[in-house]
Amino acid sequence: MSKEYKKMDVALLHLTNKKVILKLIKDNVQISRSALSKKSGLTPPTITRLVDELMHVDQLVESIGLGDSSGGRPPLIVKLKNENNYLIGIDLGATYIRGCLVDLNANFVSEMQVSTELEKGFESIVEKLVKIVEKFQKRKNPDDKIWGVGLGVAGLVNSETGIIESSPDFGWTNIDLGKELDKRLDLPFFYDNSTRLMALGELNMGIRENQKNFAIINMGYGIASGLVVEGILLKGYSGFAGEFGHISVDTDSEVQCKCGMYGCLEALASGHRITSLGKAAVENNESELLKELARGDKELITAELVALAALQNDPASLKIYNDVAEYLCKGIGVISNLLNPETVYIGGGVSLNGNLLFDLIESKKNKYLLPSSAKVKILPATHGDQATAIGAVALVLDKMMNLELTNPKN
Ligand SMILES: [Zn+2]
């Protein structure tokens, strides 16, 4: 074995050990060096060296003093250095761009929301993204560090090239967002599909720790899902697993989906569908309340407005949500019977109208569940309207824990 090869091996081993220790510190919230040694199987001197490096070079870990001693020297307790270390997450949606600045434990420091204004085009959207990042950068104190920016985009994002291959919501095909952001941002940034990030956020920063089998459904303008099986977010052969919006829930339907097929869940239950059914109800004089809420202008009707009318017991709007919930339950039945998840989370704009959708689902779901899947819990996404933004944070945190990011300058 050549000397150079041996040297590389040592460096690789050192990095691998450091990642293991960093993960143990994060997972245990706070832990002593001796416990780190026990859990990792590494010798106390190696632990001391690695922890010192994580504290003083990487500045990701800090000491919180000495613990109780059961005889001998009291153990040094360490934890992730939460203070002064921040991450930015952004959800680039078709209606809103939402951003958050959070610490390493996903505690919100600041939030921001602006209208996407799709019609103004790609350059305007890039400008808005850059401005959000710059505003967060201005808010930090001199000692604060922002490690990177995560970004969730609605559409098919090629994780190898970073090219947004197609985004029907934005009308984009083969867009190199990374190239534009590279010119404008002075922070490392990473992006992925918004629903995949929602799942990643739920997996790493959700309400339940260590959940290994769950699905998250993103109900917005379109419908998609992220599927986590045995702790792994499914990618599929070409990276596009989870196209839940395109399972057929009505084989006799005459409603054509934008994918070309008929009776897809997305064609029958998305925010886009709710909006067009709401408009039709007003056009056909089926809902005075909806007309009133839209101030007589059917173009102002949104899925949110239809939900508002349904919550006030407007029959036409209730029927729309009732049908949507029925189709959705068929879909939830497919996922649950197939994958046996512990929980199916629902996020995205359509899920944010109080209990309306969840109550309807609860009343219908059992029709489509095998007794063995009937225990599945159906819950709103942990982080509500920030579910994708938190997922984007989880993406950066993942890079950070993998020691792929360099310590930023203040
Ligand atoms: Zn379809």
Short mmCIF file of C-alpha atoms in Angstrom, two decimals, residues 33-306:
data_model
loop_
_atom_site.label_atom_id
_atom_site.label_comp_id
_atom_site.label_asym_id
_atom_site.label_seq_id
_atom_site.Cartn_x
_atom_site.Cartn_y
_atom_site.Cartn_z
CA ARG A 33 -17.57 12.55 26.31
CA SER A 34 -17.43 9.24 28.16
CA ALA A 35 -20.92 8.32 26.91
CA LEU A 36 -19.80 9.23 23.39
CA SER A 37 -16.90 6.84 23.80
CA LYS A 38 -19.18 4.05 25.00
CA LYS A 39 -21.79 4.55 22.27
CA SER A 40 -19.30 4.88 19.42
CA GLY A 41 -16.73 2.35 20.54
CA LEU A 42 -13.98 4.94 19.97
CA THR A 43 -11.25 5.42 22.59
CA PRO A 44 -11.48 8.35 25.07
CA PRO A 45 -8.41 10.11 23.58
CA THR A 46 -9.96 9.90 20.08
CA ILE A 47 -13.23 11.31 21.44
CA THR A 48 -11.38 14.17 23.13
CA ARG A 49 -9.60 15.02 19.87
CA LEU A 50 -12.76 14.83 17.74
CA VAL A 51 -14.90 16.82 20.19
CA ASP A 52 -12.18 19.49 20.46
CA GLU A 53 -12.14 19.80 16.72
CA LEU A 54 -15.95 20.00 16.49
CA MET A 55 -15.89 22.70 19.17
CA HIS A 56 -13.00 24.87 18.08
CA VAL A 57 -12.51 24.28 14.35
CA ASP A 58 -15.99 23.44 13.06
CA GLN A 59 -17.71 25.44 15.83
CA LEU A 60 -20.74 23.15 15.71
CA VAL A 61 -20.51 21.85 19.27
CA GLU A 62 -20.18 23.53 22.66
CA SER A 63 -19.50 22.45 26.20
CA ILE A 64 -22.23 23.05 28.76
CA GLY A 65 -20.04 22.27 31.76
CA LEU A 66 -19.33 19.29 33.91
CA GLY A 67 -21.85 16.60 34.78
CA ASP A 68 -22.18 14.62 38.02
CA SER A 69 -19.36 12.31 38.83
CA SER A 70 -19.80 8.85 40.28
CA GLY A 71 -16.26 8.96 41.54
CA GLY A 72 -13.27 10.08 39.48
CA ARG A 73 -13.21 13.13 37.23
CA PRO A 74 -16.64 14.69 36.48
CA PRO A 75 -17.59 14.16 32.80
CA LEU A 76 -17.62 17.03 30.31
CA ILE A 77 -21.08 17.45 28.73
CA VAL A 78 -21.40 18.72 25.17
CA LYS A 79 -24.26 19.71 22.90
CA LEU A 80 -24.86 21.09 19.43
CA LYS A 81 -23.98 24.80 19.33
CA ASN A 82 -27.44 26.09 18.67
CA GLU A 83 -26.88 29.74 19.47
CA ASN A 84 -25.45 31.85 16.66
CA ASN A 85 -25.77 29.06 14.07
CA TYR A 86 -28.62 29.49 11.63
CA LEU A 87 -30.08 28.07 8.42
CA ILE A 88 -32.47 29.52 5.86
CA GLY A 89 -35.34 27.53 4.33
CA ILE A 90 -37.44 28.77 1.43
CA ASP A 91 -40.60 27.35 -0.11
CA LEU A 92 -40.94 28.55 -3.67
CA GLY A 93 -44.63 27.98 -4.34
CA ALA A 94 -46.84 29.09 -7.19
CA THR A 95 -48.83 31.45 -4.94
CA TYR A 96 -46.40 32.44 -2.19
CA ILE A 97 -42.69 32.37 -1.51
CA ARG A 98 -42.24 31.59 2.18
CA GLY A 99 -38.93 31.84 3.97
CA CYS A 100 -37.75 31.11 7.48
CA LEU A 101 -34.57 31.64 9.45
CA VAL A 102 -34.15 28.91 12.06
CA ASP A 103 -31.54 27.67 14.51
CA LEU A 104 -30.15 24.14 14.43
CA ASN A 105 -33.13 22.83 16.42
CA ALA A 106 -35.62 24.29 13.93
CA ASN A 107 -36.68 27.08 16.32
CA PHE A 108 -37.99 29.95 14.22
CA VAL A 109 -36.05 33.19 14.50
CA SER A 110 -37.77 34.98 11.67
CA GLU A 111 -40.35 34.29 8.95
CA MET A 112 -41.21 36.02 5.70
CA GLN A 113 -43.85 35.63 3.01
CA VAL A 114 -44.24 37.40 -0.33
CA SER A 115 -46.55 36.80 -3.29
CA THR A 116 -44.84 34.85 -6.06
CA GLU A 117 -46.48 36.86 -8.87
CA LEU A 118 -45.86 34.12 -11.41
CA GLU A 119 -46.90 36.39 -14.25
CA LYS A 120 -43.84 38.58 -13.76
CA GLY A 121 -41.59 35.74 -14.88
CA PHE A 122 -38.44 33.90 -13.90
CA GLU A 123 -36.14 36.89 -13.33
CA SER A 124 -38.60 38.54 -10.97
CA ILE A 125 -38.88 35.30 -8.98
CA VAL A 126 -35.07 35.00 -8.71
CA GLU A 127 -34.95 38.62 -7.53
CA LYS A 128 -37.53 37.89 -4.81
CA LEU A 129 -35.59 34.82 -3.62
CA VAL A 130 -32.36 36.81 -3.41
CA LYS A 131 -34.09 39.65 -1.51
CA ILE A 132 -35.50 37.23 1.09
CA VAL A 133 -32.03 35.78 1.71
CA GLU A 134 -30.49 39.26 1.93
CA LYS A 135 -33.13 40.40 4.43
CA PHE A 136 -32.40 37.41 6.67
CA GLN A 137 -28.66 38.10 6.38
CA LYS A 138 -29.21 41.69 7.53
CA ARG A 139 -31.15 40.53 10.58
CA LYS A 140 -28.31 38.57 12.10
CA ASN A 141 -26.05 39.78 14.88
CA PRO A 142 -22.30 40.09 14.33
CA ASP A 143 -21.59 36.74 15.99
CA ASP A 144 -24.30 34.88 14.08
CA LYS A 145 -23.52 32.55 11.22
CA ILE A 146 -25.83 31.46 8.44
CA TRP A 147 -24.61 28.14 7.08
CA GLY A 148 -26.70 27.85 3.95
CA VAL A 149 -29.99 28.14 2.13
CA GLY A 150 -32.38 25.28 1.29
CA LEU A 151 -35.04 25.77 -1.32
CA GLY A 152 -38.12 23.71 -2.18
CA VAL A 153 -39.48 24.02 -5.71
CA ALA A 154 -42.75 22.65 -7.07
CA GLY A 155 -41.74 20.45 -10.00
CA LEU A 156 -39.44 17.71 -11.15
CA VAL A 157 -35.97 18.59 -9.91
CA ASN A 158 -33.10 16.44 -11.14
CA SER A 159 -31.09 15.91 -7.99
CA GLU A 160 -27.91 15.13 -9.97
CA THR A 161 -27.86 18.22 -12.19
CA GLY A 162 -30.04 20.61 -10.16
CA ILE A 163 -32.01 21.32 -13.35
CA ILE A 164 -35.73 21.87 -12.85
CA GLU A 165 -36.76 19.55 -15.66
CA SER A 166 -40.39 20.50 -15.56
CA SER A 167 -42.62 22.61 -13.37
CA PRO A 168 -46.18 22.84 -14.67
CA ASP A 169 -47.09 25.28 -11.84
CA PHE A 170 -44.45 27.74 -13.05
CA GLY A 171 -44.58 26.82 -16.73
CA TRP A 172 -40.84 26.02 -16.59
CA THR A 173 -38.99 23.41 -18.62
CA ASN A 174 -35.28 22.67 -18.09
CA ILE A 175 -34.60 25.71 -15.93
CA ASP A 176 -31.14 26.06 -14.37
CA LEU A 177 -32.11 27.94 -11.22
CA GLY A 178 -28.77 27.09 -9.62
CA LYS A 179 -26.81 29.00 -12.27
CA GLU A 180 -28.79 32.18 -11.56
CA LEU A 181 -28.60 31.85 -7.78
CA ASP A 182 -24.86 31.14 -8.00
CA LYS A 183 -24.35 34.60 -9.49
CA ARG A 184 -26.42 36.30 -6.82
CA LEU A 185 -26.02 34.51 -3.48
CA ASP A 186 -22.94 34.44 -1.29
CA LEU A 187 -24.20 31.45 0.73
CA PRO A 188 -24.19 27.78 -0.26
CA PHE A 189 -27.63 26.72 -1.42
CA PHE A 190 -29.37 23.45 -2.20
CA TYR A 191 -32.77 22.69 -3.66
CA ASP A 192 -35.12 19.84 -4.30
CA ASN A 193 -38.75 19.11 -5.05
CA SER A 194 -41.04 20.73 -2.48
CA THR A 195 -42.97 17.57 -1.54
CA ARG A 196 -39.79 15.52 -1.09
CA LEU A 197 -38.55 18.27 1.22
CA MET A 198 -41.84 18.24 3.13
CA ALA A 199 -41.19 14.55 3.81
CA LEU A 200 -37.58 15.23 4.80
CA GLY A 201 -38.75 17.95 7.21
CA GLU A 202 -41.29 15.61 8.77
CA LEU A 203 -38.65 12.87 9.01
CA ASN A 204 -35.89 14.96 10.60
CA MET A 205 -37.70 17.86 12.23
CA GLY A 206 -41.28 16.64 12.66
CA ILE A 207 -43.33 16.29 15.80
CA ARG A 208 -42.57 12.57 16.15
CA GLU A 209 -39.04 11.42 16.58
CA ASN A 210 -37.74 8.25 14.98
CA GLN A 211 -40.85 7.56 12.92
CA LYS A 212 -39.86 5.22 10.16
CA ASN A 213 -43.01 4.63 8.12
CA PHE A 214 -45.15 7.51 7.01
CA ALA A 215 -46.47 9.34 3.97
CA ILE A 216 -46.97 13.03 3.46
CA ILE A 217 -49.44 14.33 0.92
CA ASN A 218 -48.88 17.80 -0.47
CA MET A 219 -52.26 19.22 -1.48
CA GLY A 220 -51.80 22.48 -3.22
CA TYR A 221 -52.34 23.61 -6.76
CA GLY A 222 -51.42 19.99 -7.65
CA ILE A 223 -51.10 16.85 -5.52
CA ALA A 224 -47.95 14.87 -4.75
CA SER A 225 -46.60 12.71 -1.96
CA GLY A 226 -43.41 11.85 -0.15
CA LEU A 227 -43.17 8.24 1.04
CA VAL A 228 -40.90 7.22 3.90
CA VAL A 229 -40.44 3.46 4.26
CA GLU A 230 -38.26 2.00 7.03
CA GLY A 231 -36.75 5.46 7.57
CA ILE A 232 -35.83 5.99 3.92
CA LEU A 233 -37.45 8.58 1.68
CA LEU A 234 -38.32 6.63 -1.48
CA LYS A 235 -36.70 7.94 -4.64
CA GLY A 236 -37.61 5.31 -7.19
CA TYR A 237 -35.71 4.19 -10.26
CA SER A 238 -35.53 7.64 -11.90
CA GLY A 239 -36.01 9.73 -8.76
CA PHE A 240 -39.69 10.46 -9.27
CA ALA A 241 -41.40 8.15 -6.77
CA GLY A 242 -44.50 9.51 -5.04
CA GLU A 243 -46.51 10.87 -7.98
CA PHE A 244 -49.60 10.25 -5.91
CA GLY A 245 -51.63 12.86 -7.82
CA HIS A 246 -51.71 10.60 -10.86
CA ILE A 247 -53.26 7.47 -9.44
CA SER A 248 -56.73 6.90 -10.86
CA VAL A 249 -59.56 7.40 -8.37
CA ASP A 250 -62.43 7.38 -10.89
CA THR A 251 -62.04 5.23 -13.98
CA ASP A 252 -65.28 6.61 -15.48
CA SER A 253 -64.30 10.24 -15.02
CA GLU A 254 -64.40 12.58 -17.98
CA VAL A 255 -62.10 15.05 -16.26
CA GLN A 256 -58.75 14.99 -18.01
CA CYS A 257 -55.61 15.51 -15.94
CA LYS A 258 -52.77 17.69 -17.20
CA CYS A 259 -50.78 14.43 -17.56
CA GLY A 260 -53.23 13.36 -20.26
CA MET A 261 -54.99 10.59 -18.32
CA TYR A 262 -58.55 10.72 -16.99
CA GLY A 263 -59.74 10.49 -13.39
CA CYS A 264 -56.38 11.21 -11.71
CA LEU A 265 -56.60 12.25 -8.07
CA GLU A 266 -54.96 15.58 -8.92
CA ALA A 267 -57.55 16.28 -11.63
CA LEU A 268 -60.38 15.65 -9.14
CA ALA A 269 -59.13 16.87 -5.77
CA SER A 270 -56.39 19.51 -6.13
CA GLY A 271 -56.58 23.18 -5.20
CA HIS A 272 -56.88 23.90 -8.90
CA ARG A 273 -59.92 21.62 -9.16
CA ILE A 274 -61.58 23.11 -6.06
CA THR A 275 -61.11 26.58 -7.52
CA SER A 276 -62.65 25.66 -10.87
CA LEU A 277 -65.59 23.89 -9.21
CA GLY A 278 -66.12 26.99 -7.05
CA LYS A 279 -66.13 29.19 -10.13
CA ALA A 280 -68.62 26.86 -11.82
CA ALA A 281 -70.91 26.97 -8.76
CA VAL A 282 -71.02 30.76 -8.93
CA GLU A 283 -71.53 30.73 -12.70
CA ASN A 284 -74.48 28.35 -12.31
CA ASN A 285 -75.95 30.42 -9.45
CA GLU A 286 -75.52 27.54 -7.02
CA SER A 287 -73.88 29.54 -4.27
CA GLU A 288 -74.91 33.00 -3.18
CA LEU A 289 -72.43 32.92 -0.28
CA LEU A 290 -69.46 32.12 -2.49
CA LYS A 291 -70.49 34.88 -4.89
CA GLU A 292 -70.71 37.29 -1.98
CA LEU A 293 -67.31 36.22 -0.58
CA ALA A 294 -65.75 36.77 -4.02
CA ARG A 295 -67.45 40.18 -4.21
CA GLY A 296 -69.29 39.10 -7.35
CA ASP A 297 -66.06 38.44 -9.25
CA LYS A 298 -65.67 34.74 -9.94
CA GLU A 299 -62.04 35.29 -10.88
CA LEU A 300 -61.35 35.99 -7.18
CA ILE A 301 -62.49 32.52 -6.16
CA THR A 302 -59.80 30.35 -4.59
CA ALA A 303 -59.79 26.95 -2.87
CA GLU A 304 -59.46 28.88 0.39
CA LEU A 305 -62.61 30.89 -0.31
CA VAL A 306 -64.55 27.71 -1.14
#
